[in-house]
C-alpha positions as a printed Julia matrix, in Angstrom:
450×3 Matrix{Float64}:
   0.0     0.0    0.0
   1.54    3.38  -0.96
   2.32    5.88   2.01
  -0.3     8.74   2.11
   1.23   11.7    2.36
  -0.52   13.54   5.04
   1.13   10.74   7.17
   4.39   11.29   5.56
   4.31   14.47   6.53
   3.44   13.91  10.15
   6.51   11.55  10.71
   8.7    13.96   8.78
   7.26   17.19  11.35
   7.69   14.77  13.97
  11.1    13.52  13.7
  12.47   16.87  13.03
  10.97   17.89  16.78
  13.13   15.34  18.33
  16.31   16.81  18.42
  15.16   20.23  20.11
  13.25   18.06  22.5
  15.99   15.1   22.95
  17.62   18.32  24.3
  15.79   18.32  27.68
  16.74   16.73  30.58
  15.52   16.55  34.3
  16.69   19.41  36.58
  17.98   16.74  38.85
  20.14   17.82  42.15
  21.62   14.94  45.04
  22.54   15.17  48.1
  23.56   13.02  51.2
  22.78   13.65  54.76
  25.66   12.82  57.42
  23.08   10.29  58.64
  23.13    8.27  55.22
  19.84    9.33  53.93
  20.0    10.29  49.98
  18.57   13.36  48.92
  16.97   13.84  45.36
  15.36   16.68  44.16
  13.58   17.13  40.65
  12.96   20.88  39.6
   9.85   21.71  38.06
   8.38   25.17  39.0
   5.65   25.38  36.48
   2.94   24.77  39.16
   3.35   25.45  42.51
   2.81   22.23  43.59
   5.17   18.97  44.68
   5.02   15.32  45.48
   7.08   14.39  48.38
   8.59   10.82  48.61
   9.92    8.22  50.89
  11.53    5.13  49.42
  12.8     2.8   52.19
  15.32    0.26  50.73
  12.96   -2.61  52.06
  10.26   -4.75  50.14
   8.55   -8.08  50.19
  11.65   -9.65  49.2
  13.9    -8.33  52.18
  11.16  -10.2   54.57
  12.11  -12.81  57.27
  11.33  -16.19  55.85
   8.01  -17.1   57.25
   6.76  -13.69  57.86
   5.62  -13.06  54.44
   3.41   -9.58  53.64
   5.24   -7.84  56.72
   6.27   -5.57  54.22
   2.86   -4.64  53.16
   1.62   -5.41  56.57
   3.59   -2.81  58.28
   2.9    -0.17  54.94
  -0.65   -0.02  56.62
   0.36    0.38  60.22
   2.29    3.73  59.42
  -0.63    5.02  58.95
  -1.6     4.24  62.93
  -0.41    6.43  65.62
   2.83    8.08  66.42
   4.14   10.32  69.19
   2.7    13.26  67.85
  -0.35   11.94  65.75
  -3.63    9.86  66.27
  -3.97    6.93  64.15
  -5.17    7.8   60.67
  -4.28   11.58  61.3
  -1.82   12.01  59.14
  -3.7    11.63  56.14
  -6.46   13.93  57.58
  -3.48   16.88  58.15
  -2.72   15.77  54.05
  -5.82   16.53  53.25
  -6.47   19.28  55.52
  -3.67   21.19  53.49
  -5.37   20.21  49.88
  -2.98   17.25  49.57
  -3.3    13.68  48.65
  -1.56   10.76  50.37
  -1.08    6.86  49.95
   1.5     3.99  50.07
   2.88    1.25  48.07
   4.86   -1.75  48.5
   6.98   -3.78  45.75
   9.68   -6.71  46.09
  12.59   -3.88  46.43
  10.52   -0.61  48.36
   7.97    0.69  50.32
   6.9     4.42  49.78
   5.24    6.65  50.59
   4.02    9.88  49.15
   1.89   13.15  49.21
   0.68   15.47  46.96
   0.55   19.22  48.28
   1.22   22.65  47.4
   4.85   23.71  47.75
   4.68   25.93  50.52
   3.49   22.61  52.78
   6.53   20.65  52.59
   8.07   21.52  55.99
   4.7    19.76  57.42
   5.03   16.97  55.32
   8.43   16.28  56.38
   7.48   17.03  59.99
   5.58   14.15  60.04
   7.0    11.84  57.77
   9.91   12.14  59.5
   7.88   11.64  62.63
   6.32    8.17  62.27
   9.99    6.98  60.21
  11.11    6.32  63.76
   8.13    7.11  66.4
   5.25    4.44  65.7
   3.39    3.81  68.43
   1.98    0.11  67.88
  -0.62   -1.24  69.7
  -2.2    -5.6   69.72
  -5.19   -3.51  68.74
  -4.08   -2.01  65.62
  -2.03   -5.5   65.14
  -5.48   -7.68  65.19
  -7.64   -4.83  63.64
  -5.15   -4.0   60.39
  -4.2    -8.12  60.22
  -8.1    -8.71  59.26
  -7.92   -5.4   56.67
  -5.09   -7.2   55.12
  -6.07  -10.33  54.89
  -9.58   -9.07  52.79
  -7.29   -7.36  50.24
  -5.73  -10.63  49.84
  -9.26  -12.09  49.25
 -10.24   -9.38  47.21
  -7.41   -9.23  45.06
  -6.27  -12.74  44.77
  -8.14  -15.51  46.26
 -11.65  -13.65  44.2
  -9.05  -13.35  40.94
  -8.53  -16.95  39.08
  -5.64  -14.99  37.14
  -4.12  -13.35  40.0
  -4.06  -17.07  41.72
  -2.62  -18.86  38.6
   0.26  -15.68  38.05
   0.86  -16.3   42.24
   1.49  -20.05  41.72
   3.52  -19.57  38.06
   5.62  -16.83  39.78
   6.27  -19.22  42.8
   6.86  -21.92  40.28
   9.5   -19.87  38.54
  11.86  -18.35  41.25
  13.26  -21.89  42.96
  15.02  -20.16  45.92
  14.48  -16.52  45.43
  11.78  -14.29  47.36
  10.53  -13.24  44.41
   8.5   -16.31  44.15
   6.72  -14.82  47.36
   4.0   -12.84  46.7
   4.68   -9.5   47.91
   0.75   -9.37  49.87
   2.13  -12.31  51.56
   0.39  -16.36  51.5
  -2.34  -16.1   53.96
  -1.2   -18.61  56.32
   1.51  -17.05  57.34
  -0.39  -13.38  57.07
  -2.71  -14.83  59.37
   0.44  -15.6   61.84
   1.88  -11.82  61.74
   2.89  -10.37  64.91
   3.14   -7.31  66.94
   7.13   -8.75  66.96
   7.1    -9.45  62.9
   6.41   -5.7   62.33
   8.54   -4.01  64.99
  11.38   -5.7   63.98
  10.83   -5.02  60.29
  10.36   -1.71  61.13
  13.01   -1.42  63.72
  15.51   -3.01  61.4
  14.74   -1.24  58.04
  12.94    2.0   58.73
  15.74    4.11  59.14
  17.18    7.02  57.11
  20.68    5.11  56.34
  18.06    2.82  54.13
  15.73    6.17  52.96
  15.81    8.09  49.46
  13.91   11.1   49.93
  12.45   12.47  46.42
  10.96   15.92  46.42
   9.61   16.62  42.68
   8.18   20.22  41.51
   8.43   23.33  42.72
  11.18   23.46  45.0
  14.6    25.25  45.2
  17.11   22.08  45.75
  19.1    24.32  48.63
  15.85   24.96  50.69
  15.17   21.42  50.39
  18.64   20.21  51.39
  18.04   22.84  54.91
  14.74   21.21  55.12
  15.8    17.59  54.93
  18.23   18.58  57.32
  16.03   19.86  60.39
  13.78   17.58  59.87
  15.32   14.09  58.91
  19.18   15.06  59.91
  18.43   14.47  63.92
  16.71   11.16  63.07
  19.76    8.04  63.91
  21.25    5.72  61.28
  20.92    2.15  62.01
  24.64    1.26  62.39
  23.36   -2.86  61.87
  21.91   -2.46  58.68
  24.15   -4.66  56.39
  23.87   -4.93  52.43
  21.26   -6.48  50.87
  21.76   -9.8   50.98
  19.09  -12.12  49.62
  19.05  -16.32  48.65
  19.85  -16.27  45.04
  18.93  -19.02  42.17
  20.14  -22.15  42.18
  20.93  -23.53  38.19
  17.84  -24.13  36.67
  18.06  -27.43  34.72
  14.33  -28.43  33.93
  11.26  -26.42  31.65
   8.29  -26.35  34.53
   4.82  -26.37  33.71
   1.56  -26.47  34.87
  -2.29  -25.88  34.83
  -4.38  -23.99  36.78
  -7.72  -25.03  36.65
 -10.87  -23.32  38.15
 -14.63  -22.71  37.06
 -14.55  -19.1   37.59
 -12.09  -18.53  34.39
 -14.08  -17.1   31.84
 -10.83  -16.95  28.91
  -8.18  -19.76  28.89
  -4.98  -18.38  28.03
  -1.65  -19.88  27.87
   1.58  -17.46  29.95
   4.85  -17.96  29.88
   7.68  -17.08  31.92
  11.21  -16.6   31.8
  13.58  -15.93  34.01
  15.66  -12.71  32.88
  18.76  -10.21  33.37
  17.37   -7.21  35.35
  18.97   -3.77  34.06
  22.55   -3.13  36.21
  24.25   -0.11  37.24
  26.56    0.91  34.38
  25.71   -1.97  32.46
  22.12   -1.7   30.92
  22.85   -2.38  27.46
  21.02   -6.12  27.72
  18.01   -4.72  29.49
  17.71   -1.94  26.64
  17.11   -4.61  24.0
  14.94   -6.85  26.2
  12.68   -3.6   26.72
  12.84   -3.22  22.21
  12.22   -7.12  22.14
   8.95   -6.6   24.28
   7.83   -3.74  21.96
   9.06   -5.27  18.71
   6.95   -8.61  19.84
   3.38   -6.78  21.28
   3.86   -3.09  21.07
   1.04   -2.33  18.83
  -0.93   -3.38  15.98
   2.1    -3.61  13.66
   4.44   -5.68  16.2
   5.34   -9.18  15.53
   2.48  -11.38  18.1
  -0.2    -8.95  17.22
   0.37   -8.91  13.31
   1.13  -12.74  12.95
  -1.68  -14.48  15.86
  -4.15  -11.92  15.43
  -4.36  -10.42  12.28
  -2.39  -13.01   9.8
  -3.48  -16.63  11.05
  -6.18  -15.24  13.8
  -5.5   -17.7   16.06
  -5.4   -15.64  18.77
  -7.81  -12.81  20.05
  -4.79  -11.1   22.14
  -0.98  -11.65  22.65
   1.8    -9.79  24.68
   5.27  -10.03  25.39
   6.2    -8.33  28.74
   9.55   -7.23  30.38
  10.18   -4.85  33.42
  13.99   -4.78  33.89
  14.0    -2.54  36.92
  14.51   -4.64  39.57
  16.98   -5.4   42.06
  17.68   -9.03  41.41
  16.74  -11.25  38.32
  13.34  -10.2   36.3
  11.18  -12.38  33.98
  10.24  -11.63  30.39
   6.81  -12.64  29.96
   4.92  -13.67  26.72
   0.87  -14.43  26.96
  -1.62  -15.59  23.78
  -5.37  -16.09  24.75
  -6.53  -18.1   21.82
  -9.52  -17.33  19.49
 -12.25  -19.69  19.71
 -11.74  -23.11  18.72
  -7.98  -23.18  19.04
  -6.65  -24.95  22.0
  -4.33  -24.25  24.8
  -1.9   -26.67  22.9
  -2.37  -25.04  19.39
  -2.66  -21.64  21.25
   0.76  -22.06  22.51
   2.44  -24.25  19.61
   1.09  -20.93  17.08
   2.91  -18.61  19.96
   6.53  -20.67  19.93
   6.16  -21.13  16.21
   6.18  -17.02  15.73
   8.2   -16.34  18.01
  10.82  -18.78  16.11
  10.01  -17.5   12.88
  10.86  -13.81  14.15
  14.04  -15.06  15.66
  14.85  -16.33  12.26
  14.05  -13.69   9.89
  15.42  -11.05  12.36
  14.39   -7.43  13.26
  12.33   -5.4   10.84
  14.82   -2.03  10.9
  11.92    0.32  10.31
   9.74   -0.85  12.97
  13.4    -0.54  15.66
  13.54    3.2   13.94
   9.88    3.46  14.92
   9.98    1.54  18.6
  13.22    3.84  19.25
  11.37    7.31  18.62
   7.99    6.69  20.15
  10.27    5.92  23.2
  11.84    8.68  23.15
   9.24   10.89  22.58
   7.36    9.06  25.73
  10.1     9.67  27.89
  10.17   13.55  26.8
   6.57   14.04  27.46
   6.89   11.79  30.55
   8.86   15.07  32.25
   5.43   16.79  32.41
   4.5    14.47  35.19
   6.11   14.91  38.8
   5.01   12.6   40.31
   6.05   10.35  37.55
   9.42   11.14  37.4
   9.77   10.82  41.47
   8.3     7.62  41.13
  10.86    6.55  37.81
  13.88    7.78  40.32
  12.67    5.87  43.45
  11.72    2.74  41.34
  15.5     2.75  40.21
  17.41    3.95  42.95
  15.5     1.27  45.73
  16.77   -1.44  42.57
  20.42   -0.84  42.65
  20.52    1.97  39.91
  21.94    5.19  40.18
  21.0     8.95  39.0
  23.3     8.57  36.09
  21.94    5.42  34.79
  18.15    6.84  34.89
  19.52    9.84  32.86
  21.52    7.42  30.48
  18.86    5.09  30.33
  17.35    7.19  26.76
  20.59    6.99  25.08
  20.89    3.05  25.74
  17.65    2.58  23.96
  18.63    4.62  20.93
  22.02    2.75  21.11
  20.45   -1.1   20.58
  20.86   -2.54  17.28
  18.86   -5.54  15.78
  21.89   -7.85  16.56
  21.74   -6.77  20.08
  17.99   -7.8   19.95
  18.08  -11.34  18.57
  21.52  -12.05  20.8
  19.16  -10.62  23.59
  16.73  -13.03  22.61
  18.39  -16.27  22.29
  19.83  -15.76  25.71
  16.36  -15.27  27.2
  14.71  -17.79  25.49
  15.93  -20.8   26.89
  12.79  -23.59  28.23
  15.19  -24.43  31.24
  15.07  -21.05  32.84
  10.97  -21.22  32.06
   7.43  -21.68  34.01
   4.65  -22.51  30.59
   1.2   -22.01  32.58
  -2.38  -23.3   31.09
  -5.07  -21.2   32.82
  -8.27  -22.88  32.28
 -12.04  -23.61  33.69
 -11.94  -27.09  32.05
 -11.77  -30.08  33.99
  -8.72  -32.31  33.64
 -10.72  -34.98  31.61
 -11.6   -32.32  29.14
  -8.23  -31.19  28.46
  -6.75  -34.65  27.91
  -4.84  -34.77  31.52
């Protein structure tokens, strides 16, 4: 089909934007308190607002074995009393001031964050910096926020065939890592946390040696830095806190699979996992082309899975290929095809494997990497409109072993990945041994030929 050339015209307007915008870059300014906590602010004074972060260097995966979901667990009880506050004043002060508030926990970090105008970050430090070391913990709050846990867990996963089946494939996957934990915790041993469990979590890991503070928006960096200082500066280092040490992955010398089975599953689809190299401080280059292999397989209507199962052979009603590379320890690549109807599991997943090999064999289409390449950057341009955005890209990265200069190099390692770097990436990835291949299905074994 000929190119129209109202469309020509676009890409030719658009491309010629990129390098006056590739010229931006994030007003980015560090600093390090004598107590160990890192200091990062992000300049953006076209509103007169800012988010204010905490990243504690603590997640799911830095858990006591047996104590699973502390991590989350003890993300709620922050929000309890404190020596200055009443439990679940804090966020009442947030909003108070016009501000929004919440929490989240991963594998790597906990955080937490408000929304406010500029002129109310010496509160918000005042009492983040008040309940980072002054929690005030109760059997009560213990027994009451236990049960509140324990219903997300029902909500979100035990009411969720998918999020079950991903639970078991994940814990399938990692052999020996925490990462095969879910980070809400399993609910026997949620239903087992302790007043103990969280104090010592907290005790242990809640301290600013382990802290990134992120301030994003309209801030000066040097009345941040004086800020920080009053406010988190007095707080003690934990002098215990060691390096992050975590059980690693024994050699994986067997595919795994399995099926999931329930009569609440609506779609059958067929996921598989792969274990895979997370991106490394100074050394990113493998995680850049795993991130292009993800788009190059299910980044839109032209990419490989989408053009080949849906469109070409229709065997398939949706396909994916997923990758997150930010992560502290090993990541998975992910790729998913829920077949059309009348195809199988089986054929579902023989047509995924057999596209997958045929890309690997012709090898990367160069216009679609020239394409891939600028839509990313042009996302991670437009992305700088968005505080709370780019706090959240720093914290994400720094709590995973990644430093200030590898966020801001990160664009120019993407432009830098060839086609070869790609397949190599590929091959590497795509080995069966290092691999979890999950049915999810409402069928009954009989009916599936098992």
């Amino acid at each position: 089909m000929p190119r129209l050339p109202f469309l020509s015209t676009l890409a030719v307007c658009a491309m010629a934007l990129v390098p006056r915008l590739a010229a931006a870059s994030d007003q980015v300014t560090t600093y390090k308190l004598d107590n160990g906590m890192d200091v990062v602010v992000i300049e953006d004074h076209r509103s007169s607002a800012l988010v204010h972060m905490l990243w504690y260097r603590a997640g799911s995966a830095d858990e006591p074995r047996g104590t699973s979901g502390v991590a989350h667990f003890l993300e709620h009880l922050l929000f309890k009393a404190t020596d200055k506050l009443e439990a679940g004043e804090f966020s009442k002060v947030v909003a108070a001031n016009g501000g929004s508030d919440n929490a989240f926990t991963s594998f790597d970090y906990t955080g937490y964050f408000q929304r406010v105008a500029a002129d109310r970050l010496p509160l918000m430090m005042e009492m983040e910096s008040d309940r980072m070391r002054n929690i005030r913990l109760t059997e009560e709050n213990i027994a009451t926020e236990r049960e509140v846990i324990i219903e997300e867990r029902n909500t979100r996963v035990e009411n969720d065939p998918g999020s079950l089946f991903r639970e078991q494939r994940r814990a399938a996957l990692y052999l020996n890592h925490p990462y095969g934990t879910p980070i809400i915790g399993w609910r026997h041993e949620m239903e087992q946390l302790s007043l103990e469990d969280a104090l010592a979590f907290y005790q242990k890991y809640y301290a600013p040696n382990n802290t990134i503070l992120i301030v994003a928006g309209d801030v000066e960096p040097q009345e941040v830095l004086e800020l920080a200082n009053q406010y988190y500066g007095p707080l003690p280092a934990n002098p215990e806190l060691g390096e992050r040490a975590r059980p690693s992955e024994p050699r994986h010398m067997a595919e795994r699979r399995m099926t999931f089975r329930d009569p609440r599953v609506a779609q059958p689809y067929v996921m598989r996992s792969y274990l895979a190299p997370e991106r490394d401080s100074g050394d990113q280059e493998k995680a850049a082309a795993l991130t292009i292999l993800a788009e190059l397989l299910a980044g839109g209507q032209t990419s490989v899975l989408t053009r080949k199962l849906q469109f070409e052979t229709q065997q398939a009603v949706y396909s994916s290929a997923f990758y997150s590379g930010v992560s502290l320890d090993d990541s998975t690549f992910g790729l998913i095809i829920v077949p059309a109807a009348g195809v199988s599991l089986e054929e579902g997943e023989a047509a995924l494997d057999a596209a997958v090999s045929e890309f690997l064999q012709e090898g990367v289409d160069e216009e679609q990497l020239a394409r891939i390449k600028f839509q990313m950057k042009a996302q991670q341009i437009y992305s700088r409109d968005d505080a709370n955005g780019l706090a959240r890209r720093y914290g994400v990265a720094l709590t995973s072993g990644l430093t200030v200069e590898d966020v801001q190099a990160w664009p120019d390692v993407l432009q830098a990945v060839t086609a070869e770097d790609v397949i190599a990436a590929a091959h590497e990835v795509f080995n069966l041994k290092n691999s979890v291949t999950g049915y999810l299905t409402g069928q009954a074994a009989q009916e599936i030929g098992q």
